[in-house]
Amino acid sequence: MAGLNDEQKAILDAIAKSESPCAGKEVAAALGLEAKAVSCKITALKKKGLVDSPVRCKYAVTEEGIEALKA
């Protein structure tokens, strides 16, 4: 999927590497980014169908998200 910038790819990759659904603040801490900024970007990734929320306030990468990382 085209249209992902480096920061979005980094966020998607960090979520993908987590062994279980992770919170936005964990992603932010792993990447050294501000939690609020990461939260907004995760919301955008959810709208694109690349991330879902299997547990409230925790995120996981969808099949589409995995494919986007491979692209």
mmCIF file with all atom_site columns, C-alpha atoms in Angstrom, residues 22-68:
data_model
loop_
_atom_site.group_PDB
_atom_site.id
_atom_site.type_symbol
_atom_site.label_atom_id
_atom_site.label_alt_id
_atom_site.label_comp_id
_atom_site.label_asym_id
_atom_site.label_entity_id
_atom_site.label_seq_id
_atom_site.pdbx_PDB_ins_code
_atom_site.Cartn_x
_atom_site.Cartn_y
_atom_site.Cartn_z
_atom_site.occupancy
_atom_site.B_iso_or_equiv
_atom_site.pdbx_formal_charge
_atom_site.auth_seq_id
_atom_site.auth_comp_id
_atom_site.auth_asym_id
_atom_site.auth_atom_id
_atom_site.pdbx_PDB_model_num
ATOM 1  C CA . CYS A 1 22 ? 0.174  -2.939 22.689 1.00 0.00 ? 22 CYS A CA 1
ATOM 2  C CA . ALA A 1 23 ? -0.846 0.495  23.874 1.00 0.00 ? 23 ALA A CA 1
ATOM 3  C CA . GLY A 1 24 ? -0.018 3.656  21.969 1.00 0.00 ? 24 GLY A CA 1
ATOM 4  C CA . LYS A 1 25 ? 2.150  4.904  24.822 1.00 0.00 ? 25 LYS A CA 1
ATOM 5  C CA . GLU A 1 26 ? 4.276  1.729  24.590 1.00 0.00 ? 26 GLU A CA 1
ATOM 6  C CA . VAL A 1 27 ? 4.791  2.371  20.880 1.00 0.00 ? 27 VAL A CA 1
ATOM 7  C CA . ALA A 1 28 ? 5.644  5.999  21.601 1.00 0.00 ? 28 ALA A CA 1
ATOM 8  C CA . ALA A 1 29 ? 8.184  4.988  24.250 1.00 0.00 ? 29 ALA A CA 1
ATOM 9  C CA . ALA A 1 30 ? 9.785  2.408  21.931 1.00 0.00 ? 30 ALA A CA 1
ATOM 10 C CA . LEU A 1 31 ? 10.160 4.977  19.162 1.00 0.00 ? 31 LEU A CA 1
ATOM 11 C CA . GLY A 1 32 ? 11.002 7.982  21.329 1.00 0.00 ? 32 GLY A CA 1
ATOM 12 C CA . LEU A 1 33 ? 7.942  9.892  20.108 1.00 0.00 ? 33 LEU A CA 1
ATOM 13 C CA . GLU A 1 34 ? 5.240  11.849 21.899 1.00 0.00 ? 34 GLU A CA 1
ATOM 14 C CA . ALA A 1 35 ? 2.298  9.626  22.948 1.00 0.00 ? 35 ALA A CA 1
ATOM 15 C CA . LYS A 1 36 ? -0.338 12.039 21.666 1.00 0.00 ? 36 LYS A CA 1
ATOM 16 C CA . ALA A 1 37 ? 1.277  12.212 18.208 1.00 0.00 ? 37 ALA A CA 1
ATOM 17 C CA . VAL A 1 38 ? 1.532  8.418  18.045 1.00 0.00 ? 38 VAL A CA 1
ATOM 18 C CA . SER A 1 39 ? -2.112 8.082  19.076 1.00 0.00 ? 39 SER A CA 1
ATOM 19 C CA . CYS A 1 40 ? -3.199 10.304 16.173 1.00 0.00 ? 40 CYS A CA 1
ATOM 20 C CA . LYS A 1 41 ? -1.084 8.317  13.735 1.00 0.00 ? 41 LYS A CA 1
ATOM 21 C CA . ILE A 1 42 ? -2.453 4.992  15.026 1.00 0.00 ? 42 ILE A CA 1
ATOM 22 C CA . THR A 1 43 ? -5.980 6.337  14.484 1.00 0.00 ? 43 THR A CA 1
ATOM 23 C CA . ALA A 1 44 ? -5.052 7.170  10.881 1.00 0.00 ? 44 ALA A CA 1
ATOM 24 C CA . LEU A 1 45 ? -3.598 3.672  10.411 1.00 0.00 ? 45 LEU A CA 1
ATOM 25 C CA . LYS A 1 46 ? -6.817 2.187  11.819 1.00 0.00 ? 46 LYS A CA 1
ATOM 26 C CA . LYS A 1 47 ? -8.849 4.159  9.264  1.00 0.00 ? 47 LYS A CA 1
ATOM 27 C CA . LYS A 1 48 ? -6.659 2.698  6.503  1.00 0.00 ? 48 LYS A CA 1
ATOM 28 C CA . GLY A 1 49 ? -7.371 -0.801 7.858  1.00 0.00 ? 49 GLY A CA 1
ATOM 29 C CA . LEU A 1 50 ? -3.722 -1.468 8.753  1.00 0.00 ? 50 LEU A CA 1
ATOM 30 C CA . VAL A 1 51 ? -4.218 -1.594 12.520 1.00 0.00 ? 51 VAL A CA 1
ATOM 31 C CA . ASP A 1 52 ? -7.089 -2.851 14.634 1.00 0.00 ? 52 ASP A CA 1
ATOM 32 C CA . SER A 1 53 ? -7.902 -2.766 18.304 1.00 0.00 ? 53 SER A CA 1
ATOM 33 C CA . PRO A 1 54 ? -8.595 -6.293 19.595 1.00 0.00 ? 54 PRO A CA 1
ATOM 34 C CA . VAL A 1 55 ? -8.470 -5.048 23.191 1.00 0.00 ? 55 VAL A CA 1
ATOM 35 C CA . ARG A 1 56 ? -9.638 -1.617 24.329 1.00 0.00 ? 56 ARG A CA 1
ATOM 36 C CA . CYS A 1 57 ? -6.797 0.909  23.937 1.00 0.00 ? 57 CYS A CA 1
ATOM 37 C CA . LYS A 1 58 ? -4.410 -1.755 22.629 1.00 0.00 ? 58 LYS A CA 1
ATOM 38 C CA . TYR A 1 59 ? -3.454 -2.218 19.004 1.00 0.00 ? 59 TYR A CA 1
ATOM 39 C CA . ALA A 1 60 ? -2.383 -4.976 16.638 1.00 0.00 ? 60 ALA A CA 1
ATOM 40 C CA . VAL A 1 61 ? -1.430 -5.002 12.962 1.00 0.00 ? 61 VAL A CA 1
ATOM 41 C CA . THR A 1 62 ? -3.950 -6.452 10.497 1.00 0.00 ? 62 THR A CA 1
ATOM 42 C CA . GLU A 1 63 ? -3.093 -8.720 7.550  1.00 0.00 ? 63 GLU A CA 1
ATOM 43 C CA . GLU A 1 64 ? -3.256 -5.605 5.359  1.00 0.00 ? 64 GLU A CA 1
ATOM 44 C CA . GLY A 1 65 ? -0.813 -3.902 7.699  1.00 0.00 ? 65 GLY A CA 1
ATOM 45 C CA . ILE A 1 66 ? 1.624  -6.815 7.435  1.00 0.00 ? 66 ILE A CA 1
ATOM 46 C CA . GLU A 1 67 ? 1.380  -6.648 3.644  1.00 0.00 ? 67 GLU A CA 1
ATOM 47 C CA . ALA A 1 68 ? 1.976  -2.883 3.734  1.00 0.00 ? 68 ALA A CA 1
#
